[in-house]
Coordinates of C-alpha atoms in Angstrom, one line a residue:
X1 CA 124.2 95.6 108.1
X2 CA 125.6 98.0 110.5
X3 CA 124.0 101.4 111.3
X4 CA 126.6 103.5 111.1
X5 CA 127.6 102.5 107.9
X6 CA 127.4 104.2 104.4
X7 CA 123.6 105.0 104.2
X8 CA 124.7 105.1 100.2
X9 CA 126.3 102.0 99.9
X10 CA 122.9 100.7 102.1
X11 CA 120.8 102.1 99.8
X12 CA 122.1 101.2 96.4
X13 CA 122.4 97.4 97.7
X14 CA 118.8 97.5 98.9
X15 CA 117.1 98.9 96.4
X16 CA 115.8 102.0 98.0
X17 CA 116.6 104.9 99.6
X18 CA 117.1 104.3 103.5
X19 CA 117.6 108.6 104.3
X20 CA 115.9 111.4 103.1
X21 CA 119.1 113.2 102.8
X22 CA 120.2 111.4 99.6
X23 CA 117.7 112.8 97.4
X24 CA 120.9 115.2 96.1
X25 CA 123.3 112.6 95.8
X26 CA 120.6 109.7 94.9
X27 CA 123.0 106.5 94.7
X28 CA 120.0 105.0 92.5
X29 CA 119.7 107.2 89.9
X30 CA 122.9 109.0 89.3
X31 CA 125.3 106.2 88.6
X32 CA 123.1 104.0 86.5
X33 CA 122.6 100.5 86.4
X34 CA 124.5 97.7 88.1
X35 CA 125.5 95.1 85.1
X36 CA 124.9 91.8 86.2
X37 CA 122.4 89.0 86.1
X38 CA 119.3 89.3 88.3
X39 CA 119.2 86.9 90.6
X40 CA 115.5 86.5 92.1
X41 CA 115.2 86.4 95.9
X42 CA 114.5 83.7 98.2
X43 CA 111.4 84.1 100.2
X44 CA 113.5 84.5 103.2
X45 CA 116.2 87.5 101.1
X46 CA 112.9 89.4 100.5
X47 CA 111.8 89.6 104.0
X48 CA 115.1 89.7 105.4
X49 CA 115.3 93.3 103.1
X50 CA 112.5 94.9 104.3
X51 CA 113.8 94.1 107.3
X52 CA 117.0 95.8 106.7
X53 CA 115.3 98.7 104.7
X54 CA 113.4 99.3 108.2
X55 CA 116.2 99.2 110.8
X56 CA 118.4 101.5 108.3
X57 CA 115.6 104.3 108.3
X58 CA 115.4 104.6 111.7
X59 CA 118.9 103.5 112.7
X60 CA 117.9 100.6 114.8
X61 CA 120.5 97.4 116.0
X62 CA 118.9 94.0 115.1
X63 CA 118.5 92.8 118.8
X64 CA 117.0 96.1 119.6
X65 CA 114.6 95.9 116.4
X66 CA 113.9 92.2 117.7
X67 CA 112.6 93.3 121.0
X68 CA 110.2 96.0 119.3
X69 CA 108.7 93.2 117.4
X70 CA 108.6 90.8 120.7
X71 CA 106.6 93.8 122.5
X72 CA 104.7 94.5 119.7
X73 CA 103.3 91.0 119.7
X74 CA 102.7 90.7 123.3
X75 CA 100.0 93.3 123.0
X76 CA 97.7 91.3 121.6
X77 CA 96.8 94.0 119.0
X78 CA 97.7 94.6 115.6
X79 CA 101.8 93.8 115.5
X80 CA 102.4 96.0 113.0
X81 CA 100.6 99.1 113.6
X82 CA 102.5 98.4 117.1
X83 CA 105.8 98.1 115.9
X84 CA 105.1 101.2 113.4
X85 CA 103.8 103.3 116.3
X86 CA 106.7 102.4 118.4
X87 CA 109.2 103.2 116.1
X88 CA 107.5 106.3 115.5
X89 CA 107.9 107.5 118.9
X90 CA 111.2 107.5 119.3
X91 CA 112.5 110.4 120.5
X92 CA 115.4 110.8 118.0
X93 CA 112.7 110.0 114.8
X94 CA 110.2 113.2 115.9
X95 CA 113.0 115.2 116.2
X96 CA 113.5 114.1 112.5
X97 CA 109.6 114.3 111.4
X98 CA 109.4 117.7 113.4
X99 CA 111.8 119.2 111.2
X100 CA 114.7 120.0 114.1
X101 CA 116.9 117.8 112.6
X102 CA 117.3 116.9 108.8
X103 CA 118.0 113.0 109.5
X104 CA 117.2 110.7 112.0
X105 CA 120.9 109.9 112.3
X106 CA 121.6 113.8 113.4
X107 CA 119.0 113.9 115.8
X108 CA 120.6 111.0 117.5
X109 CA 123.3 112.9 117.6
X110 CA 121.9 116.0 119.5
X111 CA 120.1 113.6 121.4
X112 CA 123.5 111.6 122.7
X113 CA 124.7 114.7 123.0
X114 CA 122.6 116.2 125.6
X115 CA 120.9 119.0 123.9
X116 CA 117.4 118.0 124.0
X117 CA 114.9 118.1 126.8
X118 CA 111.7 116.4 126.6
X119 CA 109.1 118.8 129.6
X120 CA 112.4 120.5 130.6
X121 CA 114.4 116.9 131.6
X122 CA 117.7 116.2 129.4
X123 CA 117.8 113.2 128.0
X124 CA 120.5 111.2 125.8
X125 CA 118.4 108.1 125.0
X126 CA 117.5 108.3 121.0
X127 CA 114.8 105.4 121.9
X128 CA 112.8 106.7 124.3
X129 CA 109.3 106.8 124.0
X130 CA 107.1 109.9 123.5
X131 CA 103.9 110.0 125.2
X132 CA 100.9 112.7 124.2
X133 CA 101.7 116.0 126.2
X134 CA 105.5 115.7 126.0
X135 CA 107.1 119.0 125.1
X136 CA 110.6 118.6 123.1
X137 CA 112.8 121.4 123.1
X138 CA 116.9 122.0 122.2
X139 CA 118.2 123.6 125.6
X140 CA 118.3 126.8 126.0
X141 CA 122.0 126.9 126.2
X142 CA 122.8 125.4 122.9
X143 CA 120.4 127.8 120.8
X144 CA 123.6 130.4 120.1
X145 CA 125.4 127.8 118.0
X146 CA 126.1 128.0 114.5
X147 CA 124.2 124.5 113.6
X148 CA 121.0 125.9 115.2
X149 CA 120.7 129.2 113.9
X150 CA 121.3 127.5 110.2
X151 CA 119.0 124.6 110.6
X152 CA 116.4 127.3 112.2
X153 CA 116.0 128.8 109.0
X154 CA 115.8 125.5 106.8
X155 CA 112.4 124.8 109.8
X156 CA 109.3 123.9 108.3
X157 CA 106.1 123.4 110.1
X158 CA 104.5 119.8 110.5
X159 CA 101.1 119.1 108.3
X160 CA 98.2 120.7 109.7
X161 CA 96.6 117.8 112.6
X162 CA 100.3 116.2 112.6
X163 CA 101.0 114.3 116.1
X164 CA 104.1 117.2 116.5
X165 CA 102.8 120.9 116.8
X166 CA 105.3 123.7 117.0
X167 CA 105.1 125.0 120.9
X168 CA 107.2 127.7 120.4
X169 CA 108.4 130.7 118.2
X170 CA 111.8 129.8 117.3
X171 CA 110.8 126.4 116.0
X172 CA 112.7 124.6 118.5
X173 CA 110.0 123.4 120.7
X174 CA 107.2 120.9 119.7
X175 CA 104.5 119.4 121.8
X176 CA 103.1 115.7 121.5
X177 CA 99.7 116.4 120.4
X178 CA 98.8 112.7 120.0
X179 CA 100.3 109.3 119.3
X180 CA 101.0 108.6 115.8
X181 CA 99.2 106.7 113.6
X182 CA 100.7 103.8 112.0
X183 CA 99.6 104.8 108.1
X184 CA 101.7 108.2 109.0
X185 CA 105.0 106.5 109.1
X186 CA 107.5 107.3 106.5
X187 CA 107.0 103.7 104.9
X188 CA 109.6 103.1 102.0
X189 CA 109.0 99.1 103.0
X190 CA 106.6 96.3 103.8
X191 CA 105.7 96.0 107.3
X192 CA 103.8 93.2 107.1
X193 CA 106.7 91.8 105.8
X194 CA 108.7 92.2 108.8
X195 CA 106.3 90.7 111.0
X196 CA 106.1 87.2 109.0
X197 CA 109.8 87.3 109.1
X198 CA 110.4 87.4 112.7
X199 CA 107.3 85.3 113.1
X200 CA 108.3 82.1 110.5
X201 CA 112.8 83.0 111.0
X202 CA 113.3 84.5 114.3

């Protein structure tokens, strides 16, 4: 599955929803059933989906979701509260979780764009890696466009001891108050899962 496809056509041959965005135009529910026989899933089909299910949400190539799980692993430590964690703290998903951007796949886009900074740097790499401390903000520059003043008024603050905290007045500018627990990832598939299918396939 590519990425940049159809996140509808993704999630109606999945089985669930792979962006948030689709709760209007839910490709599950609004055009009913698919008519055809049920065919049950191999061992490998069902962890090869929540595989796919993953790397859809967060917009992830295979070779680059590969080498998450590969570090993951080499840390000795739980590989799954890893690999959520990692994923997590990607730049482009806590612009998503902090409310600046209404999908993941948009905040990629202002990322490759160039109009964030993370502590007053630009950066264009979606995947980088938030550490506690980091302070995101949209430039300064790109405040006076028309997306940002709309989106400013759709901004909603994070829960109350979230790992993003607002760090400014006009909701563009959130601060890293902590990593992110695994359990607070947006989890609409199995991770554990994932792990036995890179472990036993892969």
């Amino acid at each position: 599955m590519d990425i940049r496809g159809s996140r509808c056509k993704y999630s109606r041959a999945l089985g669930r929803k792979v962006d948030q965005k689709l709760e209007d135009k839910d490709p599950l529910s609004r055009r009913g059933p698919i008519r055809r026989r049920a065919r049950k899933k191999s061992d490998y089909g069902l962890h090869l989906t929540e595989v796919q299910v993953c790397r859809m949400m967060y917009g992830i190539y295979e070779r680059q979701f590969r080498n998450y799980f590969k570090k993951a692993k080499a840390t000795g430590e739980n590989t799954a509260d890893v690999l959520l964690t990692s994923l997590e703290r990607r730049l482009d998903n806590a612009l998503y979780r902090s409310g600046m951007a209404t999908t993941r796949r948009q905040a990629r886009q202002m990322v490759t764009h160039r109009h964030i900074a993370v502590n007053g740097k630009p950066l264009d790499r979606p995947s980088y890696q938030l550490r506690v401390g980091d302070v995101i903000e949209v430039k300064g520059g790109k405040l006076s466009k028309p997306f940002y003043k709309t989106l400013q008024e759709e901004l909603v603050d994070p829960n109350p001891g979230f790992w993003l905290q607002r760090d400014g007045k006009d909701g563009f500018k959130f601060k890293v108050d902590r990593l992110p627990n695994p359990d607070e990832a947006e989890q609409n598939f199995d991770p554990s899962y994932i792990v036995e299918f890179y472990s036993k396939y892969v």
